[in-house]
mmCIF file of C-alpha atoms in Angstrom:
data_model
loop_
_atom_site.group_PDB
_atom_site.id
_atom_site.type_symbol
_atom_site.label_atom_id
_atom_site.label_comp_id
_atom_site.label_asym_id
_atom_site.label_seq_id
_atom_site.Cartn_x
_atom_site.Cartn_y
_atom_site.Cartn_z
ATOM 1 C CA UNK A 624 67.707 79.104 -87.877
ATOM 2 C CA UNK A 625 67.879 75.612 -89.373
ATOM 3 C CA UNK A 626 69.841 76.883 -92.380
ATOM 4 C CA UNK A 627 72.321 78.689 -90.112
ATOM 5 C CA UNK A 628 72.828 75.520 -88.059
ATOM 6 C CA UNK A 629 73.376 73.530 -91.264
ATOM 7 C CA UNK A 630 75.975 75.999 -92.574
ATOM 8 C CA UNK A 631 77.852 75.935 -89.250
ATOM 9 C CA UNK A 632 77.736 72.134 -89.128
ATOM 10 C CA UNK A 633 78.920 71.672 -92.737
ATOM 11 C CA UNK A 634 81.626 74.354 -92.537
ATOM 12 C CA UNK A 635 83.303 72.862 -89.476
ATOM 13 C CA UNK A 636 83.303 76.308 -87.816
ATOM 14 C CA UNK A 637 82.283 76.428 -84.184
ATOM 15 C CA UNK A 638 79.548 78.890 -83.167
ATOM 16 C CA UNK A 639 82.135 80.743 -81.036
ATOM 17 C CA UNK A 640 84.185 81.462 -84.176
ATOM 18 C CA UNK A 641 81.307 83.258 -85.937
ATOM 19 C CA UNK A 642 82.010 87.009 -85.764
ATOM 20 C CA UNK A 643 79.041 88.295 -87.714
ATOM 21 C CA UNK A 644 76.115 87.265 -89.840
ATOM 22 C CA UNK A 645 74.840 89.118 -92.878
ATOM 23 C CA UNK A 646 71.458 88.540 -94.458
ATOM 24 C CA UNK A 647 70.854 90.268 -97.735
ATOM 25 C CA UNK A 648 69.692 90.031 -101.286
ATOM 26 C CA UNK A 649 69.965 92.344 -104.224
ATOM 27 C CA UNK A 650 68.642 95.762 -103.186
ATOM 28 C CA UNK A 651 67.276 94.384 -99.911
ATOM 29 C CA UNK A 652 68.262 94.580 -96.283
ATOM 30 C CA UNK A 653 67.077 93.250 -92.960
ATOM 31 C CA UNK A 654 65.746 95.104 -89.939
ATOM 32 C CA UNK A 655 65.568 92.818 -86.934
ATOM 33 C CA UNK A 656 62.667 93.033 -84.490
ATOM 34 C CA UNK A 657 62.288 91.859 -80.917
ATOM 35 C CA UNK A 658 59.449 89.598 -79.732
ATOM 36 C CA UNK A 659 57.136 92.610 -79.461
ATOM 37 C CA UNK A 660 57.820 93.697 -83.051
ATOM 38 C CA UNK A 661 59.998 96.657 -82.023
ATOM 39 C CA UNK A 662 63.094 97.507 -84.065
ATOM 40 C CA UNK A 663 66.232 96.249 -82.309
ATOM 41 C CA UNK A 664 68.528 98.564 -84.245
ATOM 42 C CA UNK A 665 67.932 100.876 -87.169
ATOM 43 C CA UNK A 666 69.694 99.790 -90.363
ATOM 44 C CA UNK A 667 70.861 101.202 -93.654
ATOM 45 C CA UNK A 668 71.019 99.173 -96.839
ATOM 46 C CA UNK A 669 74.636 98.398 -97.744
ATOM 47 C CA UNK A 670 73.935 99.499 -101.319
ATOM 48 C CA UNK A 671 73.029 102.911 -99.916
ATOM 49 C CA UNK A 672 75.925 105.346 -100.425
ATOM 50 C CA UNK A 673 75.379 106.704 -96.911
ATOM 51 C CA UNK A 674 77.118 103.566 -95.619
ATOM 52 C CA UNK A 675 80.424 104.551 -97.258
ATOM 53 C CA UNK A 676 82.129 105.450 -93.950
ATOM 54 C CA UNK A 677 81.004 102.164 -92.374
ATOM 55 C CA UNK A 678 82.242 100.152 -95.365
ATOM 56 C CA UNK A 679 85.566 101.993 -95.267
ATOM 57 C CA UNK A 680 85.870 101.301 -91.527
ATOM 58 C CA UNK A 681 85.251 97.593 -92.096
ATOM 59 C CA UNK A 682 87.886 97.509 -94.821
ATOM 60 C CA UNK A 683 90.503 99.492 -92.925
ATOM 61 C CA UNK A 684 89.903 97.781 -89.577
ATOM 62 C CA UNK A 685 89.091 94.237 -90.603
ATOM 63 C CA UNK A 686 89.386 93.713 -94.354
ATOM 64 C CA UNK A 687 87.631 90.926 -96.166
ATOM 65 C CA UNK A 688 88.833 87.331 -96.231
ATOM 66 C CA UNK A 689 86.497 86.462 -99.086
ATOM 67 C CA UNK A 690 84.765 88.692 -101.631
ATOM 68 C CA UNK A 691 81.903 87.166 -103.640
ATOM 69 C CA UNK A 692 80.256 88.577 -106.754
ATOM 70 C CA UNK A 693 77.700 87.003 -109.074
ATOM 71 C CA UNK A 694 76.781 88.296 -112.524
ATOM 72 C CA UNK A 695 78.278 91.690 -111.698
ATOM 73 C CA UNK A 696 81.141 92.519 -114.023
ATOM 74 C CA UNK A 697 79.122 92.076 -117.215
ATOM 75 C CA UNK A 698 76.915 94.963 -116.057
ATOM 76 C CA UNK A 699 79.190 97.645 -114.605
ATOM 77 C CA UNK A 700 80.529 100.455 -116.839
ATOM 78 C CA UNK A 701 84.209 99.744 -116.050
ATOM 79 C CA UNK A 702 84.740 96.105 -115.020
ATOM 80 C CA UNK A 703 88.501 96.476 -114.521
ATOM 81 C CA UNK A 704 87.967 99.385 -112.114
ATOM 82 C CA UNK A 705 85.381 97.339 -110.208
ATOM 83 C CA UNK A 706 87.716 94.347 -110.015
ATOM 84 C CA UNK A 707 90.543 96.614 -108.826
ATOM 85 C CA UNK A 708 88.270 97.676 -105.960
ATOM 86 C CA UNK A 709 87.627 94.014 -105.182
ATOM 87 C CA UNK A 710 91.414 93.504 -105.078
ATOM 88 C CA UNK A 711 91.823 96.533 -102.808
ATOM 89 C CA UNK A 712 89.347 95.328 -100.172
ATOM 90 C CA UNK A 713 90.485 91.697 -100.162
ATOM 91 C CA UNK A 714 92.951 90.999 -97.356
ATOM 92 C CA UNK A 715 96.347 89.470 -98.185
ATOM 93 C CA UNK A 716 95.794 85.742 -98.354
ATOM 94 C CA UNK A 717 92.081 86.314 -99.051
ATOM 95 C CA UNK A 718 90.192 85.030 -102.035
ATOM 96 C CA UNK A 719 87.703 86.227 -104.598
ATOM 97 C CA UNK A 720 84.820 84.030 -105.778
ATOM 98 C CA UNK A 721 83.089 85.055 -108.993
ATOM 99 C CA UNK A 722 80.159 83.641 -110.950
ATOM 100 C CA UNK A 723 80.304 85.523 -114.223
ATOM 101 C CA UNK A 724 79.141 85.464 -117.811
ATOM 102 C CA UNK A 725 81.631 86.356 -120.550
ATOM 103 C CA UNK A 726 82.503 86.281 -124.229
ATOM 104 C CA UNK A 727 82.582 82.792 -125.744
ATOM 105 C CA UNK A 728 86.090 81.470 -126.455
ATOM 106 C CA UNK A 729 85.057 80.052 -129.838
ATOM 107 C CA UNK A 730 86.247 82.632 -132.439
ATOM 108 C CA UNK A 731 83.035 82.505 -134.503
ATOM 109 C CA UNK A 732 80.705 82.665 -131.474
ATOM 110 C CA UNK A 733 82.860 85.366 -129.883
ATOM 111 C CA UNK A 734 82.539 87.555 -132.991
ATOM 112 C CA UNK A 735 78.792 86.885 -133.077
ATOM 113 C CA UNK A 736 78.514 88.043 -129.457
ATOM 114 C CA UNK A 737 80.564 91.151 -130.308
ATOM 115 C CA UNK A 738 78.123 91.932 -133.109
ATOM 116 C CA UNK A 739 75.016 91.293 -130.932
ATOM 117 C CA UNK A 740 76.326 93.018 -127.805
ATOM 118 C CA UNK A 741 75.120 96.598 -128.490
ATOM 119 C CA UNK A 742 71.536 95.439 -129.016
ATOM 120 C CA UNK A 743 71.635 92.976 -126.096
ATOM 121 C CA UNK A 744 73.114 95.582 -123.731
ATOM 122 C CA UNK A 745 70.557 98.171 -124.827
ATOM 123 C CA UNK A 746 67.666 95.745 -124.275
ATOM 124 C CA UNK A 747 68.799 94.025 -121.070
ATOM 125 C CA UNK A 748 71.801 95.859 -119.575
ATOM 126 C CA UNK A 749 74.533 93.195 -119.331
ATOM 127 C CA UNK A 750 77.296 92.951 -121.913
ATOM 128 C CA UNK A 751 77.592 89.482 -123.445
ATOM 129 C CA UNK A 752 81.085 89.979 -124.838
ATOM 130 C CA UNK A 753 83.152 90.974 -121.805
ATOM 131 C CA UNK A 754 86.587 89.392 -121.621
ATOM 132 C CA UNK A 755 86.219 88.701 -117.923
ATOM 133 C CA UNK A 756 89.246 86.452 -117.385
ATOM 134 C CA UNK A 757 91.462 89.058 -119.059
ATOM 135 C CA UNK A 758 89.851 91.820 -116.961
ATOM 136 C CA UNK A 759 90.482 89.858 -113.750
ATOM 137 C CA UNK A 760 94.193 89.676 -114.587
ATOM 138 C CA UNK A 761 94.322 93.354 -115.589
ATOM 139 C CA UNK A 762 92.877 94.248 -112.174
ATOM 140 C CA UNK A 763 95.766 92.554 -110.354
ATOM 141 C CA UNK A 764 94.016 89.350 -109.390
ATOM 142 C CA UNK A 765 95.585 85.964 -109.954
ATOM 143 C CA UNK A 766 93.268 83.218 -111.134
ATOM 144 C CA UNK A 767 93.514 79.964 -109.174
ATOM 145 C CA UNK A 768 90.702 77.986 -110.745
ATOM 146 C CA UNK A 769 88.081 78.293 -113.465
ATOM 147 C CA UNK A 770 85.081 76.000 -113.888
ATOM 148 C CA UNK A 771 82.940 76.143 -117.014
ATOM 149 C CA UNK A 772 79.314 76.024 -115.895
ATOM 150 C CA UNK A 773 77.089 76.577 -118.927
ATOM 151 C CA UNK A 774 76.784 77.497 -122.592
ATOM 152 C CA UNK A 775 80.179 76.136 -123.570
ATOM 153 C CA UNK A 776 82.030 78.194 -120.991
ATOM 154 C CA UNK A 777 80.141 81.498 -121.281
ATOM 155 C CA UNK A 778 79.270 81.147 -117.590
ATOM 156 C CA UNK A 779 82.146 80.372 -115.273
ATOM 157 C CA UNK A 780 82.902 79.989 -111.594
ATOM 158 C CA UNK A 781 86.252 81.645 -110.882
ATOM 159 C CA UNK A 782 88.435 81.526 -107.784
ATOM 160 C CA UNK A 783 91.109 84.225 -107.631
ATOM 161 C CA UNK A 784 93.271 86.110 -105.146
ATOM 162 C CA UNK A 785 95.167 89.403 -105.095
ATOM 163 C CA UNK A 786 98.601 88.977 -106.606
ATOM 164 C CA UNK A 787 101.658 89.831 -104.524
ATOM 165 C CA UNK A 788 102.605 93.119 -106.192
ATOM 166 C CA UNK A 789 99.034 94.412 -106.659
ATOM 167 C CA UNK A 790 99.571 95.148 -110.354
ATOM 168 C CA UNK A 791 98.476 93.459 -113.538
ATOM 169 C CA UNK A 792 99.128 89.731 -113.601
ATOM 170 C CA UNK A 793 101.261 88.423 -116.448
ATOM 171 C CA UNK A 794 98.880 86.142 -118.396
ATOM 172 C CA UNK A 795 101.766 83.840 -119.455
#
């Protein structure tokens, strides 16, 4: 409760403006109990494919003002397709916040990552040579801001938004 109060206080949002509250972690969900330990409402995990109709209803009825992903698009089979889905569910005027790892911009280090990627991906799963900024543009998102966080820019915080025409963004 203290953390929720702190977030509300620091955000400048009034409690009356809060429409919903989600508590989750990777592959986890919450089932809320009353004072007697009885389930208030049964729940499905949002990563469960059975929630597809509910997710579609949220998108079609409400949309998403902000979509957040962390260390996601180095691991999915088709990052551009995943980013296109992010663009699709983000409301006009909404924003996309990404914390992602990617190929190093240094030509020598980039080639080294290309060479090491098959072994690294086989051992750990993520791809260390994804061209994430390029993929974001290909998916029809326009990049507003990029912050280099670690390892000479291999980890970045990216703020983007859907471009006006929904197609690929001209990188120039």
